[in-house]
Every structure is written in structure tokens, then in C-alpha cells.
Coordinates of C-alpha atoms and ligand atoms in Angstrom, one line a residue:
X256 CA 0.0 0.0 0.0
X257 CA 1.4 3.5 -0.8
X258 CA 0.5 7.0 1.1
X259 CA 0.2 10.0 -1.1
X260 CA 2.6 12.6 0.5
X261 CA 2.4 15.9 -2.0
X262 CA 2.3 13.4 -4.7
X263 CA 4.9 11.1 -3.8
X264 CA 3.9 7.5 -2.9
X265 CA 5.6 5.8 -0.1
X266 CA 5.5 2.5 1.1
X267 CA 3.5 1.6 4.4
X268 CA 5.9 -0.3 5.6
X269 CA 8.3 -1.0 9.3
X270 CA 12.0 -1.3 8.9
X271 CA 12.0 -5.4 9.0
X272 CA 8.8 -5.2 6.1
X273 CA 11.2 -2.7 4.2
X274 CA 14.4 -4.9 4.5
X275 CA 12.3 -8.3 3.7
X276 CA 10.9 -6.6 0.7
X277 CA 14.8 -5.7 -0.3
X278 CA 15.6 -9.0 -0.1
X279 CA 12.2 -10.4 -2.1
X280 CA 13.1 -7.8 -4.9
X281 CA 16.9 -8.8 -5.0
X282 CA 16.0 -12.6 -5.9
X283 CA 13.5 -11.5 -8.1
X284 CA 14.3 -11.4 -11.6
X285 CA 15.0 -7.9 -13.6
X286 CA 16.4 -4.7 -12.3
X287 CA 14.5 -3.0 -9.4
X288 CA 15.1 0.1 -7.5
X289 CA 14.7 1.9 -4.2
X290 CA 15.1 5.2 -2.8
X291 CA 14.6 7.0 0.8
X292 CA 13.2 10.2 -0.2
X293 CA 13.3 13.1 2.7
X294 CA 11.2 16.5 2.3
X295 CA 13.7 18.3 0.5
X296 CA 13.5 15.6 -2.1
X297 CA 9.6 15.9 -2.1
X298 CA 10.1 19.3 -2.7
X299 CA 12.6 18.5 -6.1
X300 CA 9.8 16.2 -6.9
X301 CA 7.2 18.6 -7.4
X302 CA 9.6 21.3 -9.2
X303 CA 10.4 18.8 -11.5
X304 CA 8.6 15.9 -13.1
X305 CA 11.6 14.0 -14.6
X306 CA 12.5 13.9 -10.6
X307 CA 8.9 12.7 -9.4
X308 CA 8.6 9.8 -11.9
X309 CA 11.9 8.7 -11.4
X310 CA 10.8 8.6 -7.1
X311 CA 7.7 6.6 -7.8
X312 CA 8.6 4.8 -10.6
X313 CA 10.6 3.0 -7.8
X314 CA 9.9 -0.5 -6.7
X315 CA 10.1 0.5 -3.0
X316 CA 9.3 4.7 -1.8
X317 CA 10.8 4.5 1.8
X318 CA 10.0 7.2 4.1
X319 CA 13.6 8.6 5.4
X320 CA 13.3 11.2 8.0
X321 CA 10.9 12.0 10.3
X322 CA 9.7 15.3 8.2
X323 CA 7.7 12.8 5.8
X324 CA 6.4 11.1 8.8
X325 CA 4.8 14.7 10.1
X326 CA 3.6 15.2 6.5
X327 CA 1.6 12.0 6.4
X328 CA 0.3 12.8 9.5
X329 CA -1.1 16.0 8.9
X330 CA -2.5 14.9 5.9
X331 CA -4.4 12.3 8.1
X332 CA -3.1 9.0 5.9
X333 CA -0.1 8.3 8.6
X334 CA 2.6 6.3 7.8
X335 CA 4.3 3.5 10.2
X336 CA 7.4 5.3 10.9
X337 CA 10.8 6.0 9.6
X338 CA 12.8 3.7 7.2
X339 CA 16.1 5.3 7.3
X340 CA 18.4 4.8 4.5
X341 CA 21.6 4.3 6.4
X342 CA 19.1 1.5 8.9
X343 CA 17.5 -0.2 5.6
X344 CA 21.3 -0.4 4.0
X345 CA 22.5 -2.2 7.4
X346 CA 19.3 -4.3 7.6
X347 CA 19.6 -6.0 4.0
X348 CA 23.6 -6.1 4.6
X349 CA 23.4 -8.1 7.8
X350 CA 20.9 -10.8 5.4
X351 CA 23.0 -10.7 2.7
X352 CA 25.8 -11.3 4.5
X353 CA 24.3 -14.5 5.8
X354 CA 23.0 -15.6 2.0
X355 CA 26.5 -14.2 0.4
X356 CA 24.8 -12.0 -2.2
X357 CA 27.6 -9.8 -3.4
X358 CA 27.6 -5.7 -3.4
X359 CA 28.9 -2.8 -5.1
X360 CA 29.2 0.5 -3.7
X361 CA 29.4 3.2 -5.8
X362 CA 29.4 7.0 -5.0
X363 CA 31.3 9.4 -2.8
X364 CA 34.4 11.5 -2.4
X365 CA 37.5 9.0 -4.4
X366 CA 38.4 6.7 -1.7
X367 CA 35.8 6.6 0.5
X368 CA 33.7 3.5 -1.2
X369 CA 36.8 1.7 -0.9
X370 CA 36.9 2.5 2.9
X371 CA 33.1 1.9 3.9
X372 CA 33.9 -1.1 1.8
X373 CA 36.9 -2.4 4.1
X374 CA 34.8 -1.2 7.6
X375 CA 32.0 -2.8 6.1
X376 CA 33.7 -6.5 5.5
X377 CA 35.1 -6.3 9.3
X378 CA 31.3 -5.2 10.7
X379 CA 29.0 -8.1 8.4
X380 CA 31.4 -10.6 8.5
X381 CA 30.8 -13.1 5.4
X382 CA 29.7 -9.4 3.1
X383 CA 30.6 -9.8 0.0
X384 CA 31.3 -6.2 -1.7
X385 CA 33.0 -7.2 -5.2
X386 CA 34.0 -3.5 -6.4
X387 CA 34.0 0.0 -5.7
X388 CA 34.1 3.6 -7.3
X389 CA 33.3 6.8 -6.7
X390 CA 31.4 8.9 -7.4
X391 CA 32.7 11.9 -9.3
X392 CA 33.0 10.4 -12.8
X393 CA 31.5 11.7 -16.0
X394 CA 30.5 9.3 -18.2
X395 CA 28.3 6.5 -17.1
X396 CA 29.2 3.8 -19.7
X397 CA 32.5 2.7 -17.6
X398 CA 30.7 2.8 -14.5
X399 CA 27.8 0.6 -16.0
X400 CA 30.3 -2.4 -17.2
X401 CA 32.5 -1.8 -13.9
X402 CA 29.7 -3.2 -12.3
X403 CA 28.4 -5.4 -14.8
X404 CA 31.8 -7.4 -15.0
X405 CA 31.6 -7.4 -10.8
X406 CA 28.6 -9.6 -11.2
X407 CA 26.8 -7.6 -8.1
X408 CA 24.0 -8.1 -7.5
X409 CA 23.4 -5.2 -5.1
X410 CA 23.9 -2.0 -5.6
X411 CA 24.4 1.0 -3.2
X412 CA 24.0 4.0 -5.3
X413 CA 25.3 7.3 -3.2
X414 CA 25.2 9.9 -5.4
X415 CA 23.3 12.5 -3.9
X416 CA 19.6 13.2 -4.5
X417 CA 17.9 13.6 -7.3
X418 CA 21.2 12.3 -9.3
X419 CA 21.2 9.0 -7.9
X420 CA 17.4 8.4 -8.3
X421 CA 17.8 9.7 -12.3
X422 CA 20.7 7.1 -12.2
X423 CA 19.1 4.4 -11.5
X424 CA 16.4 5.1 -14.2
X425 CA 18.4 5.6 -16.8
X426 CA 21.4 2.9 -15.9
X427 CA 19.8 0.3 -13.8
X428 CA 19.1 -2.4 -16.1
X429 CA 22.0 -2.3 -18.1
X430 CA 24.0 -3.1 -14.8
X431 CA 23.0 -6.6 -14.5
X432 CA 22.0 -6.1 -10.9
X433 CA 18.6 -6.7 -9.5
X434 CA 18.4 -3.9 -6.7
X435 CA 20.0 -1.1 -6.6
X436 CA 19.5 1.3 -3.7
X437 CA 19.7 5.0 -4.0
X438 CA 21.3 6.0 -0.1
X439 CA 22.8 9.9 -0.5
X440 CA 25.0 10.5 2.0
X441 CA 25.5 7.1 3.3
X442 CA 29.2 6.2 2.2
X443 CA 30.0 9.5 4.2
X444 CA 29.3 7.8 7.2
X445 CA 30.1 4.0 6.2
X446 CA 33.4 4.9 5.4
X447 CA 34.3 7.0 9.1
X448 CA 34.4 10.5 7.1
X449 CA 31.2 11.7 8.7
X450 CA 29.4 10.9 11.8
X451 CA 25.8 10.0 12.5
X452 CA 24.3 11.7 15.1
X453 CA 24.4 10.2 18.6
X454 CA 21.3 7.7 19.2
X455 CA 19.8 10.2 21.2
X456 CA 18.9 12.6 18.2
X457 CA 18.4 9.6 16.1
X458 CA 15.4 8.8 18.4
X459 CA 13.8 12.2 19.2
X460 CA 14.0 12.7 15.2
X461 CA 16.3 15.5 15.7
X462 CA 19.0 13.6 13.7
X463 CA 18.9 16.8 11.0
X464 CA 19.2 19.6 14.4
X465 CA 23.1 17.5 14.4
X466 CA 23.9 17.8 11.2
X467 CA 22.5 21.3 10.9
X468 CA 25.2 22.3 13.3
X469 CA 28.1 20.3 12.2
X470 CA 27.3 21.4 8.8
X471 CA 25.8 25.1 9.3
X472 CA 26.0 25.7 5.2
X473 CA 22.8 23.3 4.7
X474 CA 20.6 25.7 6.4
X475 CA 19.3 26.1 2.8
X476 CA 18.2 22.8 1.7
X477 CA 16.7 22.3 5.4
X478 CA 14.2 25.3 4.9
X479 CA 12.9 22.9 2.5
X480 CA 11.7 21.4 5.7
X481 CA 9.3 24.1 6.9
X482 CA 8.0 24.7 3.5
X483 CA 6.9 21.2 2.5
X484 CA 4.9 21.4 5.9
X485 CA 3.5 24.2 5.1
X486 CA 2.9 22.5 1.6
X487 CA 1.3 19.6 3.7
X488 CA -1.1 21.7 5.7
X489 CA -2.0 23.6 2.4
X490 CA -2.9 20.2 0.5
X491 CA -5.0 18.8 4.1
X492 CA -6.8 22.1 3.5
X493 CA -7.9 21.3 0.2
X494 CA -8.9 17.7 1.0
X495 CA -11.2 18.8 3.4
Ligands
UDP165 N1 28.1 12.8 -4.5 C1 28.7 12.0 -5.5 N2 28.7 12.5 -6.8 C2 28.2 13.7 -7.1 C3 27.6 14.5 -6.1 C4 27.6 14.0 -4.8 O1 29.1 10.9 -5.3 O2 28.3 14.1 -8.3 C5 28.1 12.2 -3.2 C6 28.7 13.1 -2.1 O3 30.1 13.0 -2.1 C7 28.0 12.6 -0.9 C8 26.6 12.2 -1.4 O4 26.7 12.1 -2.8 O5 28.6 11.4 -0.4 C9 25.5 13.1 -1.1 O6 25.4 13.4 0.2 P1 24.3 14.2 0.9 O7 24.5 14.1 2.3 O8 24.2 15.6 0.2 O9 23.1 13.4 0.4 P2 21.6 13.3 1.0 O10 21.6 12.0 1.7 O11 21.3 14.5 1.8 O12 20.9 13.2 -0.3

């Protein structure tokens, strides 16, 4: 079942019903595709309609953050809770590491896939992460038959948001891998470069207050926060 949040359908789903689902659509056959949008990105969505088909075009909408969460709510169609990214990425890792499906991370600063992929080996023991690369590169061909000749069949794709997602769309099948995840900032954190707030914040759903003061320049793209609220209200308004 999907919830209509400003035109963006999410998945009704708990964390374990997310990562189950990840694992269904990564032994299913064909390429599939899931992203974690946040408000901002529900915002991009409805500036841009390449953006909002490429979000719900996805097999699996997962609501990451807890601003989507408040949106559904005030709509009155509430969602379950948060699927974060970064929890849904450790979730199907910790299976897969158990049924040796094989990875590839691709996105980031140079170097840090390769690092997240080192931490990641030594945290799921029996992960198997069969090639890296970053992501700064400009032509997608190379990338496509880096990971098609790595036989992955997983796929983190951390490019940022909405690049990933358009990634995904327009590459996804020609990798050869049947899921491929669209997780922003995640390699940031995987890889020891950035750190997630402290569980505290991650509970209270103040996770984006932390980051807001480690990294004061996002103040722009978090004022997207406010306004798709107000968005929300306006839209609960009109279905009234
Ligand atoms: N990034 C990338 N290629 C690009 C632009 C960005 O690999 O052309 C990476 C960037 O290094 C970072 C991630 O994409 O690791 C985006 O992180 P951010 O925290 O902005 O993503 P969010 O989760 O907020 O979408």
C-alpha cells in the first residue's frame, strides 16, 4: 500500500517489512530500485517531473526522516514510521551477509567507497562487496560495465539526490543487478568520514538539528523542511 505525501507515494511499511521486501526484490528477476526520499527531495519532486517519476517509478518509496512522517500525519493518511536509509542499507547487509549475495558501492568523495567497503567487510562478517568507485566520474558507460563485470548483484548508489534516483532510471538495467539502492550521504558515514548523530537525536527525530550544526551551510536545503509542511497543511486544507 502507498500513502500519497504531495504526490509522492511511499511505502507503508516497518523497517524489518522494508528490508524483507529488499531481499524479495533482490532474488527477483529484472532490475528494481529503491530510494529514501526526505522533504527536500519531495520538494525537487514537485519542481520537477523527470524527478517525481523517477521517485515513484521505484519498486520500493521508503519514508527517510521524520519530516515525511509529520507530512503524512497532517495529511491524516499516517505512515508506520521512519525507514532510514543508512538502517535499511544495514538491515539487507546483515541478510545478505548471511546468503553471500555480493555488493557494489558506488558514490562518494575518491576513496571513501573503498573504505566503507573495508569497515563494512570487518562489521558483516561473510559481506561480499565485489568492487567499488566513486562517485565523481563523468561518463556512465565505464561505470555501467565496472559493475556489470563485478557480477553484483546489489547496488548502493550514493550519489546525492535527485542524481542517484535519475541514475538508477536511466542505468539500472543495463548493470546486471537486480536492486539497486539510492542512499545519499551514506558512504560518508560507512566509510568514518562523517558521523551519525548520537542515538539520542536519532530517536527524538532530531538527527537533522546535528547535522544542521556540524554542517551550518545546509541551512538552505533544510528550509525545504518548513515549506513542505506548510505545503502539507495547504494540501490537508484542500482535502477537506
Ligand atoms: N556525490 C557524488 N557525486 C556527485 C555529487 C555528490 O558521489 O556528483 C556524493 C557526495 O560525495 C555525498 C553524497 O553524494 O557522499 C550526497 O550526500 P548528501 O549528504 O548531500 O546526500 P543526501 O543524503 O542529503 O541526499
Amino acid at each position: 500500500m502507498r500513502v500519497d505525501v504531495l504526490g509522492v507515494g511511499f511505502d507503508s511499511l516497518t523497517p524489518e517489512q522494508a528490508v524483507e521486501e529488499g531481499m524479495r526484490l533482490l532474488h527477483a528477476p529484472g532490475a528494481h530500485y529503491v530510494v529514501t526520499p526526505n522533504p527536500e527531495i519531495v520538494e525537487a519532486c514537485r519542481g520537477d517531473g523527470a524527478v517525481m517519476d523517477a521517485v515513484n517509478g521505484a519498486d520500493l518509496v521508503l519514508a527517510d526522516g521524520i519530516g515525511v512522517i509529520y507530512g503524512a500525519k497532517i495529511l491524516g493518511t499516517p505512515l508506520p514510521g521512519r525507514v532510514t536509509g543508512i538502517s535499511f542499507a544495514q538491515g539487507l547487509m546483515e541478510r545478505m551477509a548471511e546468503s553471500g549475495e555480493t555488493l557494489f558501492l558506488l558514490g562518494a568523495k575518491p576513496g571513501y567507497a573503498q573504505q566503507a567497503a573495508e569497515n563494512l567487510v570487518r562489521q558483516y562478517p561473510g559481506l561480499r562487496i565485489v568492487g567499488t568507485n566513486d562517485g565523481y566520474f563523468k561518463d556512465d558507460a565505464p561505470i555501467v560495465e565496472k559493475i556489470r563485470a563485478s557480477g553484483a548483484q546489489a547496488v548502493f548508489v550514493c550519489l546525492g539526490a535527485p542524481k542517484q534516483e535519475l541514475w538508477m532510471v536511466k542505468n539500472g538495467p543495463a548493470t546486471g543487478a537486480h536492486l539497486l539502492v539510492g542512499l545519499g550521504g551514506c558512504l560518508d558515514v560507512f566509510s568514518g568520514n562523517v558521523k551519525r548523530a548520537p542515538v539520542l537525536f536519532q530517536k527524538l527525530g532530531m538527527e537533522w538539528f546535528y547535522r544542521l550544526c556540524r554542517e551550518p551551510s545546509r541551512i538552505g536545503r533544510m528550509m525545504k523542511l518548513p515549506l513542505f509542511l506548510i505545503h502539507a497543511a495547504g494540501e490537508r486544507g484542500k482535502r477537506k
